[in-house]
XYZ file of C-alpha atoms in Angstrom:
474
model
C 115.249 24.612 74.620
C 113.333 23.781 77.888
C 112.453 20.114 79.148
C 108.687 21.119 78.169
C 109.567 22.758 74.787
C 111.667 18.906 73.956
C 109.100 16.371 75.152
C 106.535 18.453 72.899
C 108.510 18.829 69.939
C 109.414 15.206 70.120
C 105.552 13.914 70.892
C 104.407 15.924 67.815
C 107.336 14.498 65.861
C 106.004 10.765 66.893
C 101.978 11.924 66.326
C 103.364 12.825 62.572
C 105.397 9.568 61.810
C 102.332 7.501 63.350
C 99.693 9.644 60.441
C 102.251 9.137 57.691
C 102.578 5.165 58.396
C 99.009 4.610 58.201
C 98.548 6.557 55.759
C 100.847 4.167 53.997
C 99.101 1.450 55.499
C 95.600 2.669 54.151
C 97.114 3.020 50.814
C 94.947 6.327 50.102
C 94.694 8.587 47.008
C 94.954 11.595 49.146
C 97.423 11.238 51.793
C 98.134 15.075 52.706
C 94.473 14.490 53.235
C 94.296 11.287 55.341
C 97.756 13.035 57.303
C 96.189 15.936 57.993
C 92.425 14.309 59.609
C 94.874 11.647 61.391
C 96.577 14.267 63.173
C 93.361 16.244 64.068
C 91.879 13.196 65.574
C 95.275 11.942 67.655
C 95.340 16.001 69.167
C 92.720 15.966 72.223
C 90.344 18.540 71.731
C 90.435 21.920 73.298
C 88.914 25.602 73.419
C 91.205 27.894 71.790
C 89.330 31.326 71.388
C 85.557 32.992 72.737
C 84.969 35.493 70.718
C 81.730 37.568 71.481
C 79.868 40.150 69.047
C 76.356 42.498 69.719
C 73.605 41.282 67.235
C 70.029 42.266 66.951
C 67.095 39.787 67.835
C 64.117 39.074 66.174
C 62.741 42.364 67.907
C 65.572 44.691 66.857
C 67.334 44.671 70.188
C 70.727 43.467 70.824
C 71.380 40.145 72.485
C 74.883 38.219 72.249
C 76.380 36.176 69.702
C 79.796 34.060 70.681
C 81.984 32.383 68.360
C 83.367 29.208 70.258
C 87.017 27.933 68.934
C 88.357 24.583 69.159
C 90.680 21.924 67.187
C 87.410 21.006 64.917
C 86.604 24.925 63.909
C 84.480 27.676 64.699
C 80.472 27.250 66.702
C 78.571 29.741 67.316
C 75.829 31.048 69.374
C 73.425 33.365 70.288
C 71.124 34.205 73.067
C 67.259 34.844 73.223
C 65.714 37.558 75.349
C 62.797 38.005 76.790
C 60.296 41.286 76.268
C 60.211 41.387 80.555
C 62.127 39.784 83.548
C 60.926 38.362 86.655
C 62.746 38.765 89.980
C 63.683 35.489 90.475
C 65.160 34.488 87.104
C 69.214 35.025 85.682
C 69.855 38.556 84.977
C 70.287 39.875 81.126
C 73.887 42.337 81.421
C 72.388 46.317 79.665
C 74.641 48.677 79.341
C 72.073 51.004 80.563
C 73.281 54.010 78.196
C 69.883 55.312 76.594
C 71.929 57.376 73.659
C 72.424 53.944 72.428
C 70.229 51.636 71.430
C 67.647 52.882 73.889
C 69.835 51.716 77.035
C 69.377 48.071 75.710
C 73.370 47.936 74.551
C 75.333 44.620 75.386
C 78.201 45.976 75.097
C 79.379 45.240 78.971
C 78.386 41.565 78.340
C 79.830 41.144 75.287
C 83.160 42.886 76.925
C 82.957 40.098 80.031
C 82.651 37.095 77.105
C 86.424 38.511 75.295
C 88.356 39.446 77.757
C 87.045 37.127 81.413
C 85.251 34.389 79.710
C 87.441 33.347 77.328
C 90.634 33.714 79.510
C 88.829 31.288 81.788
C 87.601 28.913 79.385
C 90.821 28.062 76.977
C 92.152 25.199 77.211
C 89.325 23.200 78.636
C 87.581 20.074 76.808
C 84.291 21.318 75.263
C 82.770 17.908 76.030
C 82.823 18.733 79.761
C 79.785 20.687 79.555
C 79.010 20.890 82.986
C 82.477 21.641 83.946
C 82.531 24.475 81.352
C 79.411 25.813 82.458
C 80.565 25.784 86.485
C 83.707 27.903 85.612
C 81.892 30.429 84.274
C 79.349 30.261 87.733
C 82.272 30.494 90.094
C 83.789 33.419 88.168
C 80.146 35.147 88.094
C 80.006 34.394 92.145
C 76.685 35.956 92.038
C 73.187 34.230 92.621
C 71.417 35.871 89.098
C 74.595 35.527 86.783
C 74.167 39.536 87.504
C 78.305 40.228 87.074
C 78.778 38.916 83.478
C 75.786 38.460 82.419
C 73.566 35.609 81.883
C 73.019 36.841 78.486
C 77.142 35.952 78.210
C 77.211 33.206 79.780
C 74.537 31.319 78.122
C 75.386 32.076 74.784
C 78.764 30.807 75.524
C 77.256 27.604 77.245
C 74.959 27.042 73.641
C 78.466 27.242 71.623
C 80.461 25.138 73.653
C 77.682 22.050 73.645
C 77.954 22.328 69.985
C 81.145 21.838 70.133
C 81.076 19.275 71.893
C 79.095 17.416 69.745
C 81.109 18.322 67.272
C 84.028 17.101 69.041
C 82.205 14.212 69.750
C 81.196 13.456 66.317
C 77.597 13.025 66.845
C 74.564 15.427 65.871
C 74.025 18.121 68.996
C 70.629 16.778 70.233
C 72.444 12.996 70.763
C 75.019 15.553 72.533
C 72.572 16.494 74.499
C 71.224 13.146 75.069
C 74.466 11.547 76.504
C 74.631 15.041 79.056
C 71.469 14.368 80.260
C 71.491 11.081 80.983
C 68.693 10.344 78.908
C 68.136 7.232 75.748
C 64.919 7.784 74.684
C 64.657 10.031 72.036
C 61.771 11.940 70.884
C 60.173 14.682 68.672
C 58.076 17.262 70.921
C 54.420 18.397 70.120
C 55.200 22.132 68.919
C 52.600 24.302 70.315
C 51.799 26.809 67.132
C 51.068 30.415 68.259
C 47.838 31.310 66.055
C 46.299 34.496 68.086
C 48.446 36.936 70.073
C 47.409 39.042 72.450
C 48.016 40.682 76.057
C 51.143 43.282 75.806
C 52.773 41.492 72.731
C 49.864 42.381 70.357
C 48.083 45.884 69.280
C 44.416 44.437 69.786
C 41.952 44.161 73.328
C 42.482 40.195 73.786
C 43.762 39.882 77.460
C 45.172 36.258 77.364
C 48.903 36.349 75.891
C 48.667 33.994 73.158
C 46.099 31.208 71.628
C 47.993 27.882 70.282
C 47.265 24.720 68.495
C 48.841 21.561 69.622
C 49.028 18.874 66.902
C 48.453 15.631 69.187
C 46.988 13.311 66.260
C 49.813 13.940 63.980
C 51.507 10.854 63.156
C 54.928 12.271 63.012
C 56.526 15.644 62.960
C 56.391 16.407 59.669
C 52.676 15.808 59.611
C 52.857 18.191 62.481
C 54.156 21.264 61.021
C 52.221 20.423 58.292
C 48.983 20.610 60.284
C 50.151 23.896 62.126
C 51.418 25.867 58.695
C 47.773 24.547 57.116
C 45.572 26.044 60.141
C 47.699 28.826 60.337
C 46.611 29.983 56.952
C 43.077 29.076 57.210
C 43.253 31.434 60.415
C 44.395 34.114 57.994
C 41.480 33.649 55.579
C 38.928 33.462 58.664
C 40.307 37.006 59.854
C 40.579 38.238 56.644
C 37.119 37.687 55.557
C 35.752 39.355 59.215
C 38.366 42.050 60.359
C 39.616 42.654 56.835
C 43.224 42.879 56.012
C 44.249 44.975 59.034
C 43.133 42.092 61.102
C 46.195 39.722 59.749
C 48.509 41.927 61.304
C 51.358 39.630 63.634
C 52.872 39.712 67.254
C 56.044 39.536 68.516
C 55.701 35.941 67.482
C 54.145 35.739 64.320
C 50.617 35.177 66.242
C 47.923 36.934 64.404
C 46.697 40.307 65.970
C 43.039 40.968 64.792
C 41.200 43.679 66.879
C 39.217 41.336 69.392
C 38.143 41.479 72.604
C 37.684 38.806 74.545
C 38.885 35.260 74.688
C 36.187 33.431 73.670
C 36.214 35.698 70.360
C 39.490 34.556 69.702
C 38.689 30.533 70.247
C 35.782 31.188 67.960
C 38.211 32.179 65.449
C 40.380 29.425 65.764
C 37.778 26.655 66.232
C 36.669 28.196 62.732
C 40.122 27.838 61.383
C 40.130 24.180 62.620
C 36.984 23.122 60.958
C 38.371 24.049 57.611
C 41.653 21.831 57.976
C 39.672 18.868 58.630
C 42.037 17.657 61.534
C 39.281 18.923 63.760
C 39.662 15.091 65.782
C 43.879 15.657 65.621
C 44.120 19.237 67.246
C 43.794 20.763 70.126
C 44.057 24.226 71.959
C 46.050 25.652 74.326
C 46.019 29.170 75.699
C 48.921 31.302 77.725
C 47.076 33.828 79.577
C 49.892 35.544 80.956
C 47.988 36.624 83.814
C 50.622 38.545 86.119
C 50.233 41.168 83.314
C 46.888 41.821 84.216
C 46.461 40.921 87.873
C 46.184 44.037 90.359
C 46.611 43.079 94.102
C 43.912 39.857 94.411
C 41.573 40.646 91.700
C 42.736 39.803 87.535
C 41.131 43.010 85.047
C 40.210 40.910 82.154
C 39.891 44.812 80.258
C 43.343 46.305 80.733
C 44.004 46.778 77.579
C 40.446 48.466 76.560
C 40.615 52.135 76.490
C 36.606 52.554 77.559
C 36.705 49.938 80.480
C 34.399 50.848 82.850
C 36.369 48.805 85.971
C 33.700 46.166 86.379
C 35.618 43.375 84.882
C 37.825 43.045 87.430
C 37.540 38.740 88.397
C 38.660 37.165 91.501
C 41.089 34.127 91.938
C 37.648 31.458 92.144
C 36.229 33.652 89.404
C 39.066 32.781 86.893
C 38.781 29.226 87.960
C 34.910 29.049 86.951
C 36.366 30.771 83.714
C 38.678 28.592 82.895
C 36.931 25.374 83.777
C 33.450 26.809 81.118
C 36.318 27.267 78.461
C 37.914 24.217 78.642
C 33.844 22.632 78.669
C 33.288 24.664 75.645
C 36.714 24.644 73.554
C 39.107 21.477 73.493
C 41.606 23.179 75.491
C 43.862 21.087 76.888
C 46.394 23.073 78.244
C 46.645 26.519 80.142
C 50.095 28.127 80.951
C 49.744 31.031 83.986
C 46.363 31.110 84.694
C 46.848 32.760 87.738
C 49.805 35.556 88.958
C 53.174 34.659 89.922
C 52.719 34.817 93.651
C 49.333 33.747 93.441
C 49.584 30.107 94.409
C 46.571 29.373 96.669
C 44.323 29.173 93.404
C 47.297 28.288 91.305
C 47.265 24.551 93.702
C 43.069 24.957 93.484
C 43.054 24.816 89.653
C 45.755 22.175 89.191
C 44.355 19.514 91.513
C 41.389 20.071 89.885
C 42.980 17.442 86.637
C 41.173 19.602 83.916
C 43.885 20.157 81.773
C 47.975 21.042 81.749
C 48.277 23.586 84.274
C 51.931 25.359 82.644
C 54.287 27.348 84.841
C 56.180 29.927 83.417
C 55.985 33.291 85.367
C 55.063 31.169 88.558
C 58.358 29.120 88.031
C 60.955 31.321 85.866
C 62.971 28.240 85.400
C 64.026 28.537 88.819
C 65.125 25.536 90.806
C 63.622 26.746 94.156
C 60.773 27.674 92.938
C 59.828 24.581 90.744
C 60.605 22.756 94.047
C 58.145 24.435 95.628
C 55.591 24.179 92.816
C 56.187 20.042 92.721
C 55.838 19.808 96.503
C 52.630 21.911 96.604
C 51.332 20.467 93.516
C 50.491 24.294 91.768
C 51.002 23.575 88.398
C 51.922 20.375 86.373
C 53.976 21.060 83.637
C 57.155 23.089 83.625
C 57.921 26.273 80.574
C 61.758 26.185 80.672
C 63.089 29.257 78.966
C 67.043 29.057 78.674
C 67.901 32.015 79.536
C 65.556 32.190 82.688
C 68.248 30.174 84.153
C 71.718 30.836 82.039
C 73.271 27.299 80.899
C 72.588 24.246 79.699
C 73.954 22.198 82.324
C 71.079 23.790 84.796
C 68.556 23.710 82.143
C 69.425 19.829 81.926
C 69.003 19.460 86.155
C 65.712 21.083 86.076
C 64.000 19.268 83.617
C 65.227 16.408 85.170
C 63.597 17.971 88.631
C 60.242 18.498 86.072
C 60.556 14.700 85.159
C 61.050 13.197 88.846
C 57.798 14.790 89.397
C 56.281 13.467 86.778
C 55.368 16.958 84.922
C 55.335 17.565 81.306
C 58.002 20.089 80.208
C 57.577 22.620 77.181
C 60.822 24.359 76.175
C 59.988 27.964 74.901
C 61.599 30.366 72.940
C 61.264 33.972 73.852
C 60.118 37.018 72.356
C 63.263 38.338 71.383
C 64.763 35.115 68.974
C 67.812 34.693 66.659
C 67.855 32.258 63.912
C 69.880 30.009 66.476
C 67.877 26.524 66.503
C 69.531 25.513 69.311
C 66.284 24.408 71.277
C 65.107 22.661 68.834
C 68.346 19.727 69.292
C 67.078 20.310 73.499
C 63.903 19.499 73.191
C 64.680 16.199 71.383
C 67.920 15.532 73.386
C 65.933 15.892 76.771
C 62.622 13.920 75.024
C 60.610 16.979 76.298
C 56.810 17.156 75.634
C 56.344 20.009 74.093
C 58.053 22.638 72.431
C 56.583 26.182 71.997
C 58.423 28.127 69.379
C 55.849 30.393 68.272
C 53.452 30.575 64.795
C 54.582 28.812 61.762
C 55.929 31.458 60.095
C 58.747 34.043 60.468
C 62.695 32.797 59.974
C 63.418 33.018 63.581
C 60.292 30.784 65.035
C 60.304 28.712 61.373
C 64.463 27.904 62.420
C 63.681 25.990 65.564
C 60.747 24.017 63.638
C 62.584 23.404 60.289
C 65.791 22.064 62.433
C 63.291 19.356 63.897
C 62.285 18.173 60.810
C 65.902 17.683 59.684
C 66.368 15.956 62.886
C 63.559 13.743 62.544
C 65.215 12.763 59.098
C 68.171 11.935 60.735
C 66.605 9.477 63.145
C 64.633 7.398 60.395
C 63.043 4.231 61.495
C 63.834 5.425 64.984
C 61.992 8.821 65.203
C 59.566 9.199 67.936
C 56.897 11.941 67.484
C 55.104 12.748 71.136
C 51.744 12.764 69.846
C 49.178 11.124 71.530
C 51.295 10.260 74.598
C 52.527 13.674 74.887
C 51.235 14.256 78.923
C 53.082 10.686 79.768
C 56.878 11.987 78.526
């Protein structure tokens, strides 16, 4: 027997005598029981196993699950996926092989999570999150998480914060909480997808997708309550005017009815509104998505119409004078990429204007430099932080703390490709974001993230915070 091999047999031999005398000292009914937790608590937590598995997402394509083992058990994970990827964002592993799956495989990634991942990763505390998540960084050495994947590597990041919490005894989002730095807790505005459009929707409606934001609800629950109740009055309104084949869904769970233009869709939802009777408690957002759409300098507000005639093509200042009528017309309050990616000129224009929340997603990608950029030029004012844009929690943490510092609201999105994994959901309230965008109120994998606030917001009691009226000062 080694020096090593003696000190631990004798430690463990102490840990055991120390369980059994207070479990004599606690005089309890069940002392294999009490033994047993005692020793668990007196052995320092520790990762033990990553085991990683190809699932399908909400769209039928595979994404990563990983199953994260410590002391405390088994937490898994799984990561969401976007329907397109922008140059500047962390890069989803394919296996490229279009006999399987159509090339969209994750085989490669899933390979990198058993057999590099995990040899880096046991043995380490799964309360050092950012520690965790900086191993698997320097053993990526690439910029865009391009070697193992950032489809790995965040869905190993996801499991190992829940164990941490875990380890830590505490829910995930107060988990989160402690990471972050942050003590004020709070339930985000969810921003209910009602109309989709652009390329995730089988209609003519240019814009991406046409929301709701709850902002009089009182609390959460009065929230989703308000969403689900629109959401169905939506259906009727459709129903009645497009028929049945008009209450056809998105990628989302955003209805799809065969419109045109944008204002066609508002009408429809402003309808929808009127019915609930909240009329004074909601308000609209829109995601027009418009890097989809924009060819060199001028946007083609009819590139999805098969009989377009090419003379709808608007300039940068004539989206502005767009935007600015709708939000005179509709209470819009917020508009996510109203402009392209690289367009920033009018991007600035528009957003010093103050009309309403000017959202970055394509223009930002959840990318550090380029949020930078976006607070010192003042292009936007409110950052879309999609996890896997940037490929662990530890950065997702530092750049909504770079969205805060600069005084921006932050919504925390899902993606179009979603799992069941609620994991967001504990973010948004752990980070007190403003908003979270999780799609329409219906369908398991958007209705997860939802349903997991409202547990959450049960949790906290007395000392839930719902956003709601303050939700551009978070």
């Amino acid at each position: 027997m080694s020096v090593q091999e003696y000190l631990d047999k004798h430690a463990l031999s102490r840990k055991i005598e120390d369980a059994v005398n207070a479990a004599v000292r606690a005089k309890t009914p069940d002392p294999v029981l009490f033994i047993s937790n005692h020793m668990k608590k007196s052995v320092p937590s520790m990762i033990t196993k990553v085991k990683a598995r190809q699932i399908l997402d909400s769209r039928g394509i595979p994404t990563v699950e990983v199953d994260l083992y410590t002391n405390k058990g088994m937490f898994r994970a799984s990561a969401p996926s976007g329907a397109s990827s922008g140059m500047y964002e962390a890069i989803e592993l394919r296996d490229g092989d279009k006999g399987t799956y159509l090339g969209n495989g994750v085989s490669r990634a899933v390979r990198n999570v058993n057999e590099k991942i995990s040899e880096a990763l046991i043995g380490m505390d799964p309360t050092l999150q950012s520690q965790i998540d900086q191993a698997m960084i320097d053993l990526d050495r690439t910029e865009k998480k391009s070697e193992l994947g950032a489809n790995a590597i965040l869905a190993v990041s996801m499991a190992a914060c829940k164990a941490g919490a875990a380890e830590k005894e505490v829910p995930l989002y107060k988990h989160i909480a402690v990471l972050s730095g942050n003590t004020n807790l709070s339930l985000p505005i969810p921003a209910f997808t009602l109309i989709s459009g652009g390329k995730y929707a089988a209609n003519f409606l240019p814009v991406k997708q046409i929301m709701i934001l709850p902002i009089g609800a009182r609390q959460f629950e009065e929230a989703l309550q308000m969403g689900s109740e629109t959401y169905h009055h939506l259906k009727a309104v459709i129903s009645k005017k497009y028929g049945t084949d008009g209450c056809s869904v998105g990628e989302d769970g955003g209805f799809a009815p065969s419109i045109t233009s944008i204002r066609e869709g508002l009408d429809l939802v402003k309808e929808a509104i009127g019915r609930t009777g909240y009329s004074e408690k909601l308000k609209i957002a829109i995601d027009v998505d418009a890097t989809e759409f924009c060819i060199g300098t001028k946007y083609d507000l009819d590139f999805k119409s098969p009989n377009k005639s090419d003379q709808n093509f608007k300039s940068g200042e004539d989206m502005i004078n767009i935007y600015k009528e709708l939000c005179s017309d509709y209470p819009i309050v917020s508009i996510e990429d109203p402009f392209d990616k690289e367009d920033w000129e009018h991007a600035k224009h528009f957003s010093n204007l103050g009309i309403c929340q000017v959202v970055g997603d394509d223009l930002l990608m959840s990318n550090t430099k380029r949020i930078e950029r976006a607070v010192e030029e003042s292009a936007c004012n409110a950052l879309l932080l999609k996890v896997n844009q940037i490929g662990t929690v530890t950065e997702a943490i530092e750049n909504v703390k770079l969205a805060k510092d600069a005084h921006w609201g932050v919504v925390i999105s899902q993606r179009s490709g979603e799992t069941e994994d609620a994991f967001i959901a504990d973010l948004c309230v752990g980070l007190a974001v403003s908003q979270i965008k999780a799609g329409a109120p219906c369908r398991g994998e958007r209705l997860a993230k939802y349903n997991q606030l409202l547990r959450i917001e049960e949790d906290l009691g007395d000392q839930a915070v719902y956003v709601g009226d303050d939700w551009r000062l978070s």
